[in-house]
Tab-separated table of C-alpha atoms in Angstrom:
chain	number	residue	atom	x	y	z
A	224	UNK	CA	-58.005	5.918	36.894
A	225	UNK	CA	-54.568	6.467	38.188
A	226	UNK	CA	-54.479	6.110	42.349
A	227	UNK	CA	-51.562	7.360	44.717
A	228	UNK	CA	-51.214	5.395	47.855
A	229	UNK	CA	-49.117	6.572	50.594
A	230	UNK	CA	-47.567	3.443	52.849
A	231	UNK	CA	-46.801	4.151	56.414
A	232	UNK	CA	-42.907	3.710	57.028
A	233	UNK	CA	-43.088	2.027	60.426
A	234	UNK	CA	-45.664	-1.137	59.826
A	235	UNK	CA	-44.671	-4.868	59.691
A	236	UNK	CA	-45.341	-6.725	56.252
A	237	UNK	CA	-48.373	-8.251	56.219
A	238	UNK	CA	-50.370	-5.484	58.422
A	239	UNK	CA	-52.483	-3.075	56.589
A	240	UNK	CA	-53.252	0.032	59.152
A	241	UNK	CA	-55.729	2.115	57.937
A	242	UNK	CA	-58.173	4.621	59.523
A	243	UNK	CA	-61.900	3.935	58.578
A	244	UNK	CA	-62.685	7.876	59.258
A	245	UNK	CA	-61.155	10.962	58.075
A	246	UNK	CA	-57.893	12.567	57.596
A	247	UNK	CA	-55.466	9.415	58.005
A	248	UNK	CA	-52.128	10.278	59.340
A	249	UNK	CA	-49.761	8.998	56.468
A	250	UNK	CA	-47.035	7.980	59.104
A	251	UNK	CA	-49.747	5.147	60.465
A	252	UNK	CA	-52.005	4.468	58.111
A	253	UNK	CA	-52.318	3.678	54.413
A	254	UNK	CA	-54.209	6.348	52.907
A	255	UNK	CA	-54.990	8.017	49.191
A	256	UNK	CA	-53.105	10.813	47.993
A	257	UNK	CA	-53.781	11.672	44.689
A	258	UNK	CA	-56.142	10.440	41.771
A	259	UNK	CA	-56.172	11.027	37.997
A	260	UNK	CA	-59.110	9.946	35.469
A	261	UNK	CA	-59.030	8.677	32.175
A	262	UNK	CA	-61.267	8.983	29.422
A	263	UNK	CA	-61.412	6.090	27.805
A	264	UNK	CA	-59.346	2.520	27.482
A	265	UNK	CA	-57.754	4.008	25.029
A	266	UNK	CA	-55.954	6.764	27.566
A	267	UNK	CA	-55.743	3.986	29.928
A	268	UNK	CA	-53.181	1.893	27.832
A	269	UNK	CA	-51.468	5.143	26.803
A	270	UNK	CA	-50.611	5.589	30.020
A	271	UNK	CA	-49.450	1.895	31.177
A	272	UNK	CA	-47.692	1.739	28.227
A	273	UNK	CA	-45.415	5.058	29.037
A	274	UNK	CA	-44.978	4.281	32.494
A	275	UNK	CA	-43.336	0.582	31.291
A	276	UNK	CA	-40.946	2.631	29.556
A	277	UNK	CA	-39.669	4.065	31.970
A	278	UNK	CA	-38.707	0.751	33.446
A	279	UNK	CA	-35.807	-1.132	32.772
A	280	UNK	CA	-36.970	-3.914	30.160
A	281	UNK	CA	-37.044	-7.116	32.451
A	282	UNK	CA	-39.225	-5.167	35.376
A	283	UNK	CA	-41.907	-3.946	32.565
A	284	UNK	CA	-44.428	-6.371	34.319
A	285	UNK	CA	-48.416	-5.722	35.433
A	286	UNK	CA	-50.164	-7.375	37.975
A	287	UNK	CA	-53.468	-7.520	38.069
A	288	UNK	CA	-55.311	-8.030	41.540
A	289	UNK	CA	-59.096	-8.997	41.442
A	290	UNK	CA	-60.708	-8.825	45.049
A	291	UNK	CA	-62.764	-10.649	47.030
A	292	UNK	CA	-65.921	-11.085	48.301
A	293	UNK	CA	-67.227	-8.151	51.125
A	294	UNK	CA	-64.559	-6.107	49.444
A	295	UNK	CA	-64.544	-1.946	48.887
A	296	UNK	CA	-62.686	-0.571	46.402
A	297	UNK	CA	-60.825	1.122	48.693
A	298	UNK	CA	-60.177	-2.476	50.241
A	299	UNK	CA	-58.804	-4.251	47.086
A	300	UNK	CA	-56.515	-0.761	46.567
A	301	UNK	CA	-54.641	-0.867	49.595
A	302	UNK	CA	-54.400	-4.881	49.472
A	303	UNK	CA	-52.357	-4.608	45.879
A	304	UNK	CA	-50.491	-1.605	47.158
A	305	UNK	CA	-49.504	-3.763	50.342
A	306	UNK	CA	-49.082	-6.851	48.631
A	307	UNK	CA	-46.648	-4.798	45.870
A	308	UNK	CA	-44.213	-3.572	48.292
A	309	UNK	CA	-44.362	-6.550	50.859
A	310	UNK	CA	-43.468	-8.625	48.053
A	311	UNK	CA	-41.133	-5.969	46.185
A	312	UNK	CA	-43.103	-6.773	42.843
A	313	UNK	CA	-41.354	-5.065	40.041
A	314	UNK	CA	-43.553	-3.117	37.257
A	315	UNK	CA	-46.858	-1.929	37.540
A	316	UNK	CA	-50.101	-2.903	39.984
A	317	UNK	CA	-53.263	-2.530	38.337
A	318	UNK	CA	-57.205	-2.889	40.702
A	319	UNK	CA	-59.556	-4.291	38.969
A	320	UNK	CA	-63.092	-3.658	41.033
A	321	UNK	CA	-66.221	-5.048	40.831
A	322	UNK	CA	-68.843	-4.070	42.266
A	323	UNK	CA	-68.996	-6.212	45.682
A	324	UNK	CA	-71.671	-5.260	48.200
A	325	UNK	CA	-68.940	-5.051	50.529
A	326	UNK	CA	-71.465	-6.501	53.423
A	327	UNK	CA	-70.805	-9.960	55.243
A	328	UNK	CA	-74.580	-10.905	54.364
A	329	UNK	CA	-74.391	-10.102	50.391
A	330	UNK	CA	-72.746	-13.437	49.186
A	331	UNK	CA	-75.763	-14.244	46.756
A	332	UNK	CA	-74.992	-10.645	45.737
A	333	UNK	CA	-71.445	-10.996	45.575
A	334	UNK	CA	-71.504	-14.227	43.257
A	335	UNK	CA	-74.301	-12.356	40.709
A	336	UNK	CA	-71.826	-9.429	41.024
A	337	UNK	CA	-68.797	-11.843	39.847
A	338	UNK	CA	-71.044	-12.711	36.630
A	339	UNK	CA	-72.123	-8.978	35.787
A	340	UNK	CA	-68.172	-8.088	35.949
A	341	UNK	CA	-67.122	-10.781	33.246
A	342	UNK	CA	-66.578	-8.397	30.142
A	343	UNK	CA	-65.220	-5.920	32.064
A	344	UNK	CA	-62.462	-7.909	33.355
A	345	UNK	CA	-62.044	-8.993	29.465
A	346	UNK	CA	-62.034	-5.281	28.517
A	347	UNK	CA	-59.260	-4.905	30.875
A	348	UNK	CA	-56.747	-7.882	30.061
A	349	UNK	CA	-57.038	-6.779	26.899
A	350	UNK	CA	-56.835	-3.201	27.038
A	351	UNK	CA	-53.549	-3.984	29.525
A	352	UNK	CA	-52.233	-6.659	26.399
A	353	UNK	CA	-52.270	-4.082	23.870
A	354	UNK	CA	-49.587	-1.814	26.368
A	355	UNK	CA	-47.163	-4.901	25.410
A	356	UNK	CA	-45.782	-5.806	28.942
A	357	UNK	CA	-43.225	-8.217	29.389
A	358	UNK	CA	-45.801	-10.242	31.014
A	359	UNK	CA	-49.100	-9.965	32.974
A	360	UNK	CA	-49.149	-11.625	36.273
A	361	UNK	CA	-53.451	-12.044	36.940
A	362	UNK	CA	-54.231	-12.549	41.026
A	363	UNK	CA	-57.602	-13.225	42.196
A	364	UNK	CA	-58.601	-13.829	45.855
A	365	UNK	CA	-61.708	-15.737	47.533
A	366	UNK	CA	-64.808	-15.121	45.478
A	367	UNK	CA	-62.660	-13.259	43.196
A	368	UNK	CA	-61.095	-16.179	41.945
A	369	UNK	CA	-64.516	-17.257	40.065
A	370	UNK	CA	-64.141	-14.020	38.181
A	371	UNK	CA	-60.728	-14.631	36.704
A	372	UNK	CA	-61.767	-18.338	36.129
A	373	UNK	CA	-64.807	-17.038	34.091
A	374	UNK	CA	-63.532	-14.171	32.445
A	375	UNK	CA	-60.631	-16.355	31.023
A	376	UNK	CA	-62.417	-19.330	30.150
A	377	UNK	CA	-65.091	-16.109	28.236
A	378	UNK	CA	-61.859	-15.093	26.322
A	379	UNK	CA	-60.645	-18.686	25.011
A	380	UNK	CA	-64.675	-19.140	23.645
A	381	UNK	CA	-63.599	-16.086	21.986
A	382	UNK	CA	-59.987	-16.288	21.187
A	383	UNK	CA	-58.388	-19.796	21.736
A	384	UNK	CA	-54.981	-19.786	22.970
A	385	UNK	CA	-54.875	-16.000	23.956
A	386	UNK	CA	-54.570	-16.655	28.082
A	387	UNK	CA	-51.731	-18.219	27.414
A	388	UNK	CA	-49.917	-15.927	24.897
A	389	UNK	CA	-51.150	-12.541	27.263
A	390	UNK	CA	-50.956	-13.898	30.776
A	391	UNK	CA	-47.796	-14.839	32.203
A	392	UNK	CA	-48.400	-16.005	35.221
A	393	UNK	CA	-52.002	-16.820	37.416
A	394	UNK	CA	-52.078	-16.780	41.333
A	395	UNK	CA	-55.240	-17.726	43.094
A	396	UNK	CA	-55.277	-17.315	46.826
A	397	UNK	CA	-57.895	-18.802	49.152
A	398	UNK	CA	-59.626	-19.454	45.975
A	399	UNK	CA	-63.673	-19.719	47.032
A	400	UNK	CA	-64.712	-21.790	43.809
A	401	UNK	CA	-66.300	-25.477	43.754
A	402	UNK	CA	-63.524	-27.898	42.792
A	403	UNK	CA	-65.850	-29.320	39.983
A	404	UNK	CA	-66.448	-25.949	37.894
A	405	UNK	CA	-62.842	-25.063	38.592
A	406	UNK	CA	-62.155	-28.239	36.487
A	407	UNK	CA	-65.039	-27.208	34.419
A	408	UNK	CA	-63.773	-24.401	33.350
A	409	UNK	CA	-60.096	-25.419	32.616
A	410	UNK	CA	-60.992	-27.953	29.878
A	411	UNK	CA	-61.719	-25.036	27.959
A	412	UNK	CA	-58.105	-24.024	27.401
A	413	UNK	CA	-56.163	-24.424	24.679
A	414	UNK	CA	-53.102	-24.172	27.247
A	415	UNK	CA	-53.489	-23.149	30.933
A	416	UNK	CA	-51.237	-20.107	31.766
A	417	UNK	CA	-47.890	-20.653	33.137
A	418	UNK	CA	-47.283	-21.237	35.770
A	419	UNK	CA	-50.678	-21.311	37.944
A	420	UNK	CA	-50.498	-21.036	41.660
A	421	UNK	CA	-53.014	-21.775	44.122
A	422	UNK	CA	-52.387	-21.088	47.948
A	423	UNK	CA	-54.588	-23.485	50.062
A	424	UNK	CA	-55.216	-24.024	53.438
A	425	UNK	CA	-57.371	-26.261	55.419
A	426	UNK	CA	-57.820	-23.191	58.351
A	427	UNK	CA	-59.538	-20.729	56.479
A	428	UNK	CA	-62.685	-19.842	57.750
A	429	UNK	CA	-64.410	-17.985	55.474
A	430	UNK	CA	-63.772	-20.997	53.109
A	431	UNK	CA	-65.027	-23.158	56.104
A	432	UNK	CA	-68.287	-20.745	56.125
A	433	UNK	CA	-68.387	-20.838	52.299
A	434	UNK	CA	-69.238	-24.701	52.000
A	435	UNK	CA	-72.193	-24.548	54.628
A	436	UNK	CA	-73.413	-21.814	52.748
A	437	UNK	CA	-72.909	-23.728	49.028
A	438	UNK	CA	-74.029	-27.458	51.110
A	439	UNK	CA	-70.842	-28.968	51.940
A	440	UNK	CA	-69.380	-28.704	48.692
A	441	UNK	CA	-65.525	-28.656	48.686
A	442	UNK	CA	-64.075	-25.389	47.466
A	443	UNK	CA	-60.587	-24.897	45.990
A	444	UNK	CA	-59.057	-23.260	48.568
A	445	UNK	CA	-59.591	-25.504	51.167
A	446	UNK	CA	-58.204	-28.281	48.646
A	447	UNK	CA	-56.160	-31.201	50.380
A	448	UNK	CA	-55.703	-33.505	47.260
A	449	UNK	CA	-53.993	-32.593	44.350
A	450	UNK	CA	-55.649	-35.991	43.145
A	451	UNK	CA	-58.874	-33.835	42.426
A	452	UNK	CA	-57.033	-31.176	40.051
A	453	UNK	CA	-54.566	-34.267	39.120
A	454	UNK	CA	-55.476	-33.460	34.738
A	455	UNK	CA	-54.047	-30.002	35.322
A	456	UNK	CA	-50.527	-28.522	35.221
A	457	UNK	CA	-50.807	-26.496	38.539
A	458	UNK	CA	-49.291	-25.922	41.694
A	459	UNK	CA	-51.059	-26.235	44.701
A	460	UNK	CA	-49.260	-24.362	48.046
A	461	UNK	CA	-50.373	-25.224	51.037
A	462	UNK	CA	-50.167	-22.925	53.794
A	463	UNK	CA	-52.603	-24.327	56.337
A	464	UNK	CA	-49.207	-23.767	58.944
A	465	UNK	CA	-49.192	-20.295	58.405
A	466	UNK	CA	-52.863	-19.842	60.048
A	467	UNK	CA	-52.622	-16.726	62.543
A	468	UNK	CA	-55.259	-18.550	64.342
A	469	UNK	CA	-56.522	-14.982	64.949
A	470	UNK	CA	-59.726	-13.911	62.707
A	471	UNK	CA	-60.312	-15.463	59.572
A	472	UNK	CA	-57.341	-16.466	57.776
A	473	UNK	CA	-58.478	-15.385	54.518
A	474	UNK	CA	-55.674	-14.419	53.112
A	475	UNK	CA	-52.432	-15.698	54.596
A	476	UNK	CA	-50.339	-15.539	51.651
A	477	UNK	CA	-50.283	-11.441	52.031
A	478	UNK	CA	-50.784	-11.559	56.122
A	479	UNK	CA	-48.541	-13.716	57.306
A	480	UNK	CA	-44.532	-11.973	58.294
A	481	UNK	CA	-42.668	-15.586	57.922
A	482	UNK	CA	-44.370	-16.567	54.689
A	483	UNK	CA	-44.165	-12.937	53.403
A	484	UNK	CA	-40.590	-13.372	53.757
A	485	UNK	CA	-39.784	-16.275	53.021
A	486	UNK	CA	-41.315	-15.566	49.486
A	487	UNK	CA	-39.876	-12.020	49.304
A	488	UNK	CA	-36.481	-13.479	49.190
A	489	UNK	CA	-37.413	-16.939	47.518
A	490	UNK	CA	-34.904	-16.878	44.225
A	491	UNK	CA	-36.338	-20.139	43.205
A	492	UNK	CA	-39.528	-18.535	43.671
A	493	UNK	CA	-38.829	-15.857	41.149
A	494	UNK	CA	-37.003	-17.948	38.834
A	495	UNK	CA	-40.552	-20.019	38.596
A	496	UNK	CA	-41.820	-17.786	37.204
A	497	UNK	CA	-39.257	-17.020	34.370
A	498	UNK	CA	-38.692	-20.498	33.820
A	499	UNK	CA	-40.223	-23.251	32.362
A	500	UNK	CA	-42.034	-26.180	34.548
A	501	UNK	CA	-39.601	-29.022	34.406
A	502	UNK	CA	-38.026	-28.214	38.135
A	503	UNK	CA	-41.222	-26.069	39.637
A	504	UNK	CA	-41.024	-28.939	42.486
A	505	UNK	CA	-38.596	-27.164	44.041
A	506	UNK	CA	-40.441	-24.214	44.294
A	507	UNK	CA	-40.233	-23.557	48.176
A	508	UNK	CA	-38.982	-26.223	50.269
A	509	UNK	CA	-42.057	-28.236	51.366
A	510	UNK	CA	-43.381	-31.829	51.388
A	511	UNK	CA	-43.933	-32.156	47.914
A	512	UNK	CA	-46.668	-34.198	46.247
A	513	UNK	CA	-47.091	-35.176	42.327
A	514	UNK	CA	-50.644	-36.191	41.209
A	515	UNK	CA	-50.063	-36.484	37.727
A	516	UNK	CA	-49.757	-33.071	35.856
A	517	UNK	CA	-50.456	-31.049	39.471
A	518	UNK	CA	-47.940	-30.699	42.316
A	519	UNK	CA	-49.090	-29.720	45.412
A	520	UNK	CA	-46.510	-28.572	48.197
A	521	UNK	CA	-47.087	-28.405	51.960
A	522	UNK	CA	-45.117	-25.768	53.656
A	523	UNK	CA	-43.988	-25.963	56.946
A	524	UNK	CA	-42.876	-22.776	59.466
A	525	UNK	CA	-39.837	-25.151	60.776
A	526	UNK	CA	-39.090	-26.293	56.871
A	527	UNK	CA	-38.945	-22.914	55.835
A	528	UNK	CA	-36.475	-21.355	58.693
A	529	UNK	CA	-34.330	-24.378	58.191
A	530	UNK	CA	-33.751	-23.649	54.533
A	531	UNK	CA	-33.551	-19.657	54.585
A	532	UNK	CA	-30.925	-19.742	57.699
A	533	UNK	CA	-30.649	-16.034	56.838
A	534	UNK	CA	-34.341	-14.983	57.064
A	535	UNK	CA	-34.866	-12.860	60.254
A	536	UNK	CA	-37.854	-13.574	62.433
């Protein structure tokens, strides 16, 4: 389906007003507007494929968000909307949904949830691929992440070498996935896309929660040592100095102002992206750590002001 979203004027980046009853007033809150069906994937890719068209050839790009655990549908929409104009992303945002319980106590749910959604998520990336984008930017957050692992590492089983030909780019943010099967899963690519991004952060307490919950086990998002991801060509971004220090920093990438601008107005940022991995340790300015193939940068609020004199507060 085809959703409208209607972004309040008057909000800072990184907030994400919305009313949880009914008739939102669009000048406050983040609210639906209009909706249009499909009837099959066929339609769907019809449709992508005309809007990129329309775009001037180097913005004909499609992100794909996957959300997280205790996540609506209505959640995950107005998180890619936000994160789409915070970050002035050109080209088209696409929702995938799966079907979350959306209820703090439904992890076990959640994660059985994660496995059902597999070949729909492959359905998807596919049906998206045969729109011919420029490129296909995949993000997953929390529990999320586990479903892009899986449903990539289903498609090289299937068709070795295709993540890497179709997806241009893979972000995982606060990624809640054991640092094992994330390694696991990689040695089943032919290539891993690139680049690969993973925001970490050492305050994020639903990660924190997470290992009690799976015995202590480390999970990628909390990840302090590149050492432990050291076969693969990744980036690791710390943001553990971003922490709000209010709720529970789940997903500071997309909530915090500084950070938010600081990569809204990162060229070498962007550049990343188009380039190839030779100089990606300049990526943001950051202590900067090489464990063999992976890089792993800390980030710093003072760092970051000092090198983007121009950024407003």
């Amino acid at each position: 389906m085809d959703v409208g979203v209607s972004i309040p004027p008057e909000r800072d980046a990184g907030s994400l007003p919305r009313r949880n009853g009914p008739d939102p007033d669009p000048q406050r809150h983040f609210a639906i507007t209009d909706r249009q069906d499909y009837a099959d994937a066929s339609a769907f890719t019809h449709a992508i494929r005309n809007t990129l068209q329309q775009l001037p050839v180097n913005e004909r790009d499609v992100l794909i968000y996957v959300h997280g655990y205790n996540n609506t549908f209505v959640d995950g929409l107005f998180r890619v909307a936000q994160m789409q104009t915070d970050f002035e992303l050109p080209g088209i945002a696409v929702h995938y949904s799966w079907p979350s319980a959306a209820n703090p106590l439904g992890y076990t749910y959640d994660r059985d949830s994660v496995l059902y959604s597999r070949d729909g998520l492959e359905q998807m990336l596919r049906t998206v691929s045969a729109a011919n984008p420029r490129k296909i930017v995949l993000v997953g957050h929390s529990l999320g992440t586990m479903l892009v692992m899986e449903t990539m590492r289903q498609i090289e089983i299937a068709s070795p070498g295709w993540t890497d030909r179709h997806i241009g780019g893979v972000v995982l943010v606060a990624p809640d996935l054991d640092v094992d099967l994330f390694n696991a899963q990689s040695q089943r690519f032919t290539t891993l896309p690139d680049p690969f991004v993973i925001f970490t952060s050492s305050r994020d307490r639903a990660l924190q929660l997470s290992r009690r919950l799976n015995g202590s086990v480390s999970r990628l998002g909390g990840l302090q040592d590149a050492e432990a991801i050291g076969d693969l060509p990744v980036t690791l971004v710390d943001v553990s100095e971003f922490a709000s220090g209010v709720g529970i920093d789940h997903f500071t990438p997309g909530t915090s102002l500084l950070l938010i601008q600081l990569l809204q107005k990162s060229v070498e940022l962007q550049e990343s992206f188009d380039g190839d991995r030779a100089g990606r340790s300049g990526l943001l300015p950051g202590t900067v750590i090489t464990a063999q193939q992976a890089t792993q940068i800390i980030l710093s609020p003072l760092l970051l002001t000092q090198s983007m004199p121009k950024l407003s507060p």
